XYZ file of C-alpha atoms in Angstrom:
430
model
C 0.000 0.000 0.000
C 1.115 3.618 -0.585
C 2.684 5.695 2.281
C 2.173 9.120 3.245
C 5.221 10.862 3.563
C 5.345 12.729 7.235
C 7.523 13.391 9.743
C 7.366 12.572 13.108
C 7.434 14.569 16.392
C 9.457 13.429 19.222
C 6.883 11.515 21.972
C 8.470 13.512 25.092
C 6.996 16.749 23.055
C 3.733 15.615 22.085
C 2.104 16.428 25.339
C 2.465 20.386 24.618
C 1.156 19.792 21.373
C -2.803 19.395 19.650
C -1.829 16.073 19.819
C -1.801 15.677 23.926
C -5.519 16.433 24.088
C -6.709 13.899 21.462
C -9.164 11.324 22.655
C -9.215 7.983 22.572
C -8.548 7.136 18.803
C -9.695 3.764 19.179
C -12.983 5.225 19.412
C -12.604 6.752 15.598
C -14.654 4.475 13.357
C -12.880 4.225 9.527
C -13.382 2.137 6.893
C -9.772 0.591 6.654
C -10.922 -1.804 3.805
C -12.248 1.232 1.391
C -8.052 2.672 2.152
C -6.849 -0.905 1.203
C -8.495 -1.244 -2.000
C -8.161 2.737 -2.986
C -4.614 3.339 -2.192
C -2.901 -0.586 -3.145
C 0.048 -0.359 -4.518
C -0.195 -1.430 -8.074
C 1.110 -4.896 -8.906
C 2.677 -5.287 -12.168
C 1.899 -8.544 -14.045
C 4.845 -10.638 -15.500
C 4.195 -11.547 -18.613
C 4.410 -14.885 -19.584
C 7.972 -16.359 -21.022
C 9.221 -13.122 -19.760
C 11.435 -12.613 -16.519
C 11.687 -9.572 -14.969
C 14.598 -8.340 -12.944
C 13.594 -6.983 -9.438
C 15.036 -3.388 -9.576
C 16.732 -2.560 -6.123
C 14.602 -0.613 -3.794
C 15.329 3.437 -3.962
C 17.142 5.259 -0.559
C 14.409 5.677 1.707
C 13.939 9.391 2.913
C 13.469 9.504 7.059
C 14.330 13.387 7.513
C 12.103 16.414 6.546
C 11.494 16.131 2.817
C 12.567 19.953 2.315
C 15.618 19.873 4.509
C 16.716 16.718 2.702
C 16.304 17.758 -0.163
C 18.443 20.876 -0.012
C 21.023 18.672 2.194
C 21.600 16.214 -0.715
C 21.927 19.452 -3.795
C 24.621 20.950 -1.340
C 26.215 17.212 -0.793
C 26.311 16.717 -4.388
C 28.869 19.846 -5.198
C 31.284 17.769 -3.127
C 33.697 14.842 -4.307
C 34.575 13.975 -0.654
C 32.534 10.826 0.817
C 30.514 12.115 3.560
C 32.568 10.858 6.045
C 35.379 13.036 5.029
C 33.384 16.069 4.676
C 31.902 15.720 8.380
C 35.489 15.062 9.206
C 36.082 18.376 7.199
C 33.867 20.083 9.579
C 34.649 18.767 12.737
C 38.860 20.355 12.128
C 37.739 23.594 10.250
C 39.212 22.417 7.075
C 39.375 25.708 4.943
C 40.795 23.863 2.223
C 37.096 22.069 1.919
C 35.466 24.886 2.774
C 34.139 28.239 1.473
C 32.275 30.920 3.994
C 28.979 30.326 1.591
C 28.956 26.716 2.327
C 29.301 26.796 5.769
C 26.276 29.046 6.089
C 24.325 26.470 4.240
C 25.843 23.866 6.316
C 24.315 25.755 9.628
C 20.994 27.025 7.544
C 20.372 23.127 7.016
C 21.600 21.300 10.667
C 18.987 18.797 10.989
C 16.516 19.140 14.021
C 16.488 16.996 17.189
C 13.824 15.211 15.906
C 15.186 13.981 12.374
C 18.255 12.689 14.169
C 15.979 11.045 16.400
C 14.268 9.210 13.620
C 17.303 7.954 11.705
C 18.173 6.330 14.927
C 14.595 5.107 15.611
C 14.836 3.652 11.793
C 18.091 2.050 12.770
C 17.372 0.527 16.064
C 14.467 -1.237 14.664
C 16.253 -2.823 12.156
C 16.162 -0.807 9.002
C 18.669 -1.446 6.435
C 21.225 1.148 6.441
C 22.298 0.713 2.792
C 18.912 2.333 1.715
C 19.595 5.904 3.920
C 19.841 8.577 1.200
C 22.553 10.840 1.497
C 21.237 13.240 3.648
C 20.281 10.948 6.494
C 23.619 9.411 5.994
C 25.214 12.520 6.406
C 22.656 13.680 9.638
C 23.814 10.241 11.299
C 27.410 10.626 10.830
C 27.287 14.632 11.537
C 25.519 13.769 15.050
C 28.723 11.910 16.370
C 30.260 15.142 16.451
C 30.416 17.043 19.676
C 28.883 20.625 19.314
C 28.854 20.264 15.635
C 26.689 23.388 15.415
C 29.120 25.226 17.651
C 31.415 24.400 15.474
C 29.889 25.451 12.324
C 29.297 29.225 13.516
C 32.965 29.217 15.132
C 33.979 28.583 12.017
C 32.233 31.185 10.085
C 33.110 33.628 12.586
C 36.697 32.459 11.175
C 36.105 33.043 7.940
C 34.025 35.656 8.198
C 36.210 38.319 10.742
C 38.730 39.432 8.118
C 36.152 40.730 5.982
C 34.385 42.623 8.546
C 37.474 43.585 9.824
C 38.134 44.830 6.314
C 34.726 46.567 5.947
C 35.042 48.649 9.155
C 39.144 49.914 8.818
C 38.547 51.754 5.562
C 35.487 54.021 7.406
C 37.503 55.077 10.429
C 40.667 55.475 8.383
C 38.722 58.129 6.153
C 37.040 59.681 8.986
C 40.308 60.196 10.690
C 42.125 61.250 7.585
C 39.119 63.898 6.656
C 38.886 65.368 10.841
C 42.876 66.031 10.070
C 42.861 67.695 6.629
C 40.102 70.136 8.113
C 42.272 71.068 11.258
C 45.952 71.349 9.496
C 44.848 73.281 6.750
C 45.888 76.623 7.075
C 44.872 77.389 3.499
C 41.415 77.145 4.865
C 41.646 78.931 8.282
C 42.605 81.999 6.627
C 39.231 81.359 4.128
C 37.177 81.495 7.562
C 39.036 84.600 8.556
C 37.700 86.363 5.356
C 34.215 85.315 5.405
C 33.942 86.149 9.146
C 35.011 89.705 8.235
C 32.951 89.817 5.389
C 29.658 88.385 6.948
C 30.675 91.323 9.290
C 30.656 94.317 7.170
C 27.450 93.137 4.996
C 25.862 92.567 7.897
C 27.203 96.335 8.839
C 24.121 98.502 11.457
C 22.342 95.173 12.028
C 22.284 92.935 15.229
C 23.898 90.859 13.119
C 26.680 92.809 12.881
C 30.109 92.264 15.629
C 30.070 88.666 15.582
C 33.255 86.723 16.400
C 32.240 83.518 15.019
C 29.629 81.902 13.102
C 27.970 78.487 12.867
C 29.282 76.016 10.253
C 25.692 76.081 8.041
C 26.526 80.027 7.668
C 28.875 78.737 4.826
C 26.188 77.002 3.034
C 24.483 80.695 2.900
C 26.807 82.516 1.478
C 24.923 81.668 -2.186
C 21.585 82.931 -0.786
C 22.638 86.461 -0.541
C 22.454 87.521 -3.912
C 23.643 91.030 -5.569
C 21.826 93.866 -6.492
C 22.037 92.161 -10.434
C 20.910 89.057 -8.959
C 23.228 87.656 -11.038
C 26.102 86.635 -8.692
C 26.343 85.968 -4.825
C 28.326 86.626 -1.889
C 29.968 83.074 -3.144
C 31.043 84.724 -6.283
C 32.284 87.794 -4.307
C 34.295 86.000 -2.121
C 35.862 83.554 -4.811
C 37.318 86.778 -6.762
C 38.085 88.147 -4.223
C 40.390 85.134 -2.943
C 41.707 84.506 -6.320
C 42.759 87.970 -6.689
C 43.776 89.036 -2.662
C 44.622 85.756 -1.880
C 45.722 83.206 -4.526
C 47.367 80.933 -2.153
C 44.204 80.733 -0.153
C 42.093 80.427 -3.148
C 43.382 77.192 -3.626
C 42.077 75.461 -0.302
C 39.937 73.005 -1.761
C 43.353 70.823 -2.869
C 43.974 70.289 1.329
C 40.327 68.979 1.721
C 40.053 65.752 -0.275
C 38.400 63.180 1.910
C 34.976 65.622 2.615
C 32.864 63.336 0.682
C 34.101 60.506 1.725
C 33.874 61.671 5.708
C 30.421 62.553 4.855
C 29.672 58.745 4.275
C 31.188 58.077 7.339
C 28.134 56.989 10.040
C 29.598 57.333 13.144
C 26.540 55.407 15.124
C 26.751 52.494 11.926
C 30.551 52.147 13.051
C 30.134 52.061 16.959
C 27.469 49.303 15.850
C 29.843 47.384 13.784
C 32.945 47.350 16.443
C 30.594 46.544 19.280
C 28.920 43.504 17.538
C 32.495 42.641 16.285
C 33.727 42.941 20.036
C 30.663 40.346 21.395
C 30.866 38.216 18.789
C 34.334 37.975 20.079
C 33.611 37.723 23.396
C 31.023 34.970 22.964
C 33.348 32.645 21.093
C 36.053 33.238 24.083
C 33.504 31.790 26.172
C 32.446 28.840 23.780
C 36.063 28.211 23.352
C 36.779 27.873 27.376
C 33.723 25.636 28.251
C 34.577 23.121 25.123
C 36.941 20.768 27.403
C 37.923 18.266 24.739
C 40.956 18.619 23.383
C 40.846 18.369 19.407
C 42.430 19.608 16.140
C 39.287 22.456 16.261
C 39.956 23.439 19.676
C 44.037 24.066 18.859
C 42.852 25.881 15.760
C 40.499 28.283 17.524
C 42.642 28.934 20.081
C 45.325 29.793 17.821
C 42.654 32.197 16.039
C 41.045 33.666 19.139
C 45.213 34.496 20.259
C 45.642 36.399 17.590
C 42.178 37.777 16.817
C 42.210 39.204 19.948
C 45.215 41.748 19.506
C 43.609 42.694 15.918
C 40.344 43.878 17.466
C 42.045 45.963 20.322
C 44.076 47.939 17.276
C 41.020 48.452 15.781
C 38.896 49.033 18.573
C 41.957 51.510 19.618
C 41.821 53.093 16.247
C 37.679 53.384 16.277
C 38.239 55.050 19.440
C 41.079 57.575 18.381
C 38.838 58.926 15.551
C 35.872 59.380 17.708
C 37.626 61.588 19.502
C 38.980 63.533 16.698
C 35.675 64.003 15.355
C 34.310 65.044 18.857
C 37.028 67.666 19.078
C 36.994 69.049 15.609
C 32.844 69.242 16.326
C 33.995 71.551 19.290
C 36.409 73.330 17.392
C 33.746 74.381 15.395
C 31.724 75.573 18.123
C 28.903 72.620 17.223
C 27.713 69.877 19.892
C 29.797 66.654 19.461
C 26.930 64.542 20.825
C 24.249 66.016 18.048
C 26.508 66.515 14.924
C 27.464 63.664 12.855
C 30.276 63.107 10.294
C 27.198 62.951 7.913
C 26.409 66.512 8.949
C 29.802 68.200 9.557
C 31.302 67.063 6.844
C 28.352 67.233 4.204
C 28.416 71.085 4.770
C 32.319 71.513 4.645
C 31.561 69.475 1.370
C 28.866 71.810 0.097
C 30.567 74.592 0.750
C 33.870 73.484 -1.421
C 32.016 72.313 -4.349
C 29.486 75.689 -4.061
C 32.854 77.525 -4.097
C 34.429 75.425 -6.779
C 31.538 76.540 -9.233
C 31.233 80.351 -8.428
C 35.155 80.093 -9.042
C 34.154 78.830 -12.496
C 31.017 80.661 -13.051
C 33.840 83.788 -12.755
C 36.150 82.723 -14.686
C 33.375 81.857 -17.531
C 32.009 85.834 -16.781
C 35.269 86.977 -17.292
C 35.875 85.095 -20.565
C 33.011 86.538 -21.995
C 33.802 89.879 -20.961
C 36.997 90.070 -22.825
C 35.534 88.611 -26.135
C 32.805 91.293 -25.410
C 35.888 93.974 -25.430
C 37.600 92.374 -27.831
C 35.109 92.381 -30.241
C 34.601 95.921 -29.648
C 38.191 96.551 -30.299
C 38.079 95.086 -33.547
C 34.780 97.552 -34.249
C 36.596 100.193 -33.751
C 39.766 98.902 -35.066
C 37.733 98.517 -38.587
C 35.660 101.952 -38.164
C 39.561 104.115 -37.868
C 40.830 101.459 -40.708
C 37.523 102.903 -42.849
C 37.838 106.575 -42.410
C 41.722 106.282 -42.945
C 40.600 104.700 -46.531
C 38.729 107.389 -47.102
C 41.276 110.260 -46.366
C 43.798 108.957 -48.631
C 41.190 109.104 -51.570
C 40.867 113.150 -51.348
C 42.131 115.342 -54.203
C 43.882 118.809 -54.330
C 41.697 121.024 -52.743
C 39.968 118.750 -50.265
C 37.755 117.488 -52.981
C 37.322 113.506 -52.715
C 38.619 111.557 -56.032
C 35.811 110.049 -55.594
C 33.580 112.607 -56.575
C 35.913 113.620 -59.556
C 35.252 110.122 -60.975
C 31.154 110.297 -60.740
C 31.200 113.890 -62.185
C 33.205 111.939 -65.141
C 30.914 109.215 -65.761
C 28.011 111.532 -65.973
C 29.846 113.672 -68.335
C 30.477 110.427 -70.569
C 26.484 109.435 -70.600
C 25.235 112.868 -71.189
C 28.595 113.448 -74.319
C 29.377 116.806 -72.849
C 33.443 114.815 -72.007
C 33.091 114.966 -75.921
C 32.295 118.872 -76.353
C 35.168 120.821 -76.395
C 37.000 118.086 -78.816
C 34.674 118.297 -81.843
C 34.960 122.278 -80.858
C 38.740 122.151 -81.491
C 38.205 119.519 -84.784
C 35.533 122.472 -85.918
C 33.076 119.565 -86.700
C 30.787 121.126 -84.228
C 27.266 122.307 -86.455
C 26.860 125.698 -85.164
């Protein structure tokens, strides 16, 4: 007869279950004959003269079809028999192993209960040649001693020089962009000149006498627009650089790492190091309570030794830039505990690039202006050029030859240029 495929749950947990306040099920009435005839297996007749060879029975499947399922695809990739690759996992083999496959290894540890019924199959006499790969590979994985413990120490392994590698680069950059801000002189002496320009247009105004100004004031700059309102106080203050103070001008070359401080999340990073740090912490403890003495426990050991040293450097170095970033939040007079890199460094950001492009916006003005003037130049140039032409082309007397010629062609149509010749030939008719 045909089986239902189902898997069971373990007796000492069927109590808490819908199944500890069933009945008596002795009392269910069901027609077991009707389920006999309806769900037979279907026997195949030989045919006569024929013989037919009995093809060996299929591996039998014990553990949760899904789970074993997805065991045997990720067993397959592997040319190892399945003792070796459990023996793989027990030593941390990272020859056999790649950080993927281990998380599919812990995604798909079989439950208490499918260990429990490969044994169940096994005590009662099942034939162990018919266990499909998966159970094989449940039974010989449960002989291990904190096999799952293992598994996620071993990720951890493989998985800490990345994260290490992810978190470096941010507090590198924010450290790097805190410094270029406070070493460059270039750009102290900027602040100097918009303080003392904010100072003077602000001029008879309560706004007037100030001896320092929040960082978002350099973000404003642009809004204040001239009387054209063609140009800013951005545009001002770029010429005005460029031609007072070239040196200065060029600031923007010591701030390079603004954008990429302003990507910098300084709460994302504390996150990071502090879920680095008890992930650390946790396998220390793991580590100490495993007693048995095994190629995994030398290895982690070994790993945890030196592990250890790497996060204090770069909980050390996390630390360090905090600080810097705290301080250079004081230094400019904002509140280290509400500013963020995002923030501080955004603005410095803004400002540079708004400054960048009224520097250009100038130098575009002022290209245009001189092919303005030149062009005008060569207007003139051609205008004197004209009336020099014509100077040269006067007669005796101030009269132009110009004239002389037109009073000659008229003379021609009319015949009087002929006149005084047939006069003198006396072939004139009176």
């Amino acid at each position: 007869m045909k089986g239902l495929n189902w898997t069971k749950i373990a007796p000492n947990k069927v109590d808490k279950t819908i199944f500890g306040v069933f009945g008596d099920l002795n009392d269910i009435e069901m027609d077991f004959t009707e389920i006999e005839q309806q769900f037979a297996a279907k026997v195949v007749e030989k045919k006569e003269g024929k013989e037919e060879k009995a093809k060996p029975a299929g591996p039998i499947q014990i553990i949760d079809p899904k789970l074993g399922q997805n065991l045997s695809i990720l067993l397959s990739r592997f040319k190892q028999s399945l003792p070796e690759l459990v023996e793989g996992l027990r030593n941390i083999n990272e020859s056999m192993f790649e950080r993927d496959i281990i998380k599919q290894f812990i995604a798909l540890q079989p439950s208490k209960e499918d260990l429990q019924s490969v044994s169940e199959y096994l005590e009662k006499g099942g034939d162990p040649t018919r266990l499909g790969k998966a159970e094989i590979f449940c039974l010989e994985s449960s002989k291990v001693d904190n096999m799952e413990v293992r598994l996620k120490s071993f990720l951890f392994k493989l998985e800490f020089p990345t994260k290490k590698a992810e978190i470096r680069p941010d507090i590198e950059t924010l450290s790097i962009a805190v410094k270029e801000v406070k070493t460059s002189k270039r750009f102290i002496k900027l602040m100097e000149h918009v303080l003392v320009l904010g100072n003077f247009i602000n001029g008879g105004t309560f706004r007037a006498g100030f001896t320092g100004f929040k960082l978002d004031t350099l973000t404003k700059l642009s809004d204040t627009k001239a009387g054209d309102n063609k140009s800013n106080l951005m545009h001002w203050l770029a010429k005005h650089m460029q031609t007072k103070s070239p040196d200065t001008f060029e600031f923007p070359k010591d701030l390079t790492h603004l954008a990429a401080g302003a990507r910098v999340s300084l709460q994302t990073l504390q996150s990071e190091v502090g879920l680095l740090g008890k992930e650390l912490d946790n396998l220390e403890k793991i580590m100490k309570e495993i007693k048995e003495k095994d190629k995994f426990k030398e290895i982690m050991d070994q790993f945890l030794f030196v592990t250890r040293e790497e996060f204090k450097t770069l909980q050390a170095n996390f630390a360090a830039a905090e600080k810097e970033f705290m301080s250079l939040a004081d230094w400019f007079g904002e509140d280290p505990a509400k500013i963020t890199p995002e923030e501080l460094f955004g603005t410095l950001n803004e400002f540079v690039v708004n400054f960048e492009k009224a520097a250009e916006d100038n130098r575009k003005a002022k290209e245009n202006a001189e092919k303005e003037l030149k062009k005008e130049q060569d207007r003139e140039k051609r205008k004197l050029q004209m009336d020099q032409m014509k100077a040269k082309t006067k007669g005796p007397g101030g009269v132009e030859q110009d004239a002389v010629v037109d009073n000659l062609i008229n003379s021609l149509r009319q015949g009087d240029a002929f006149l005084a010749r047939r006069k003198k030939l006396g072939v004139l008719n009176d």
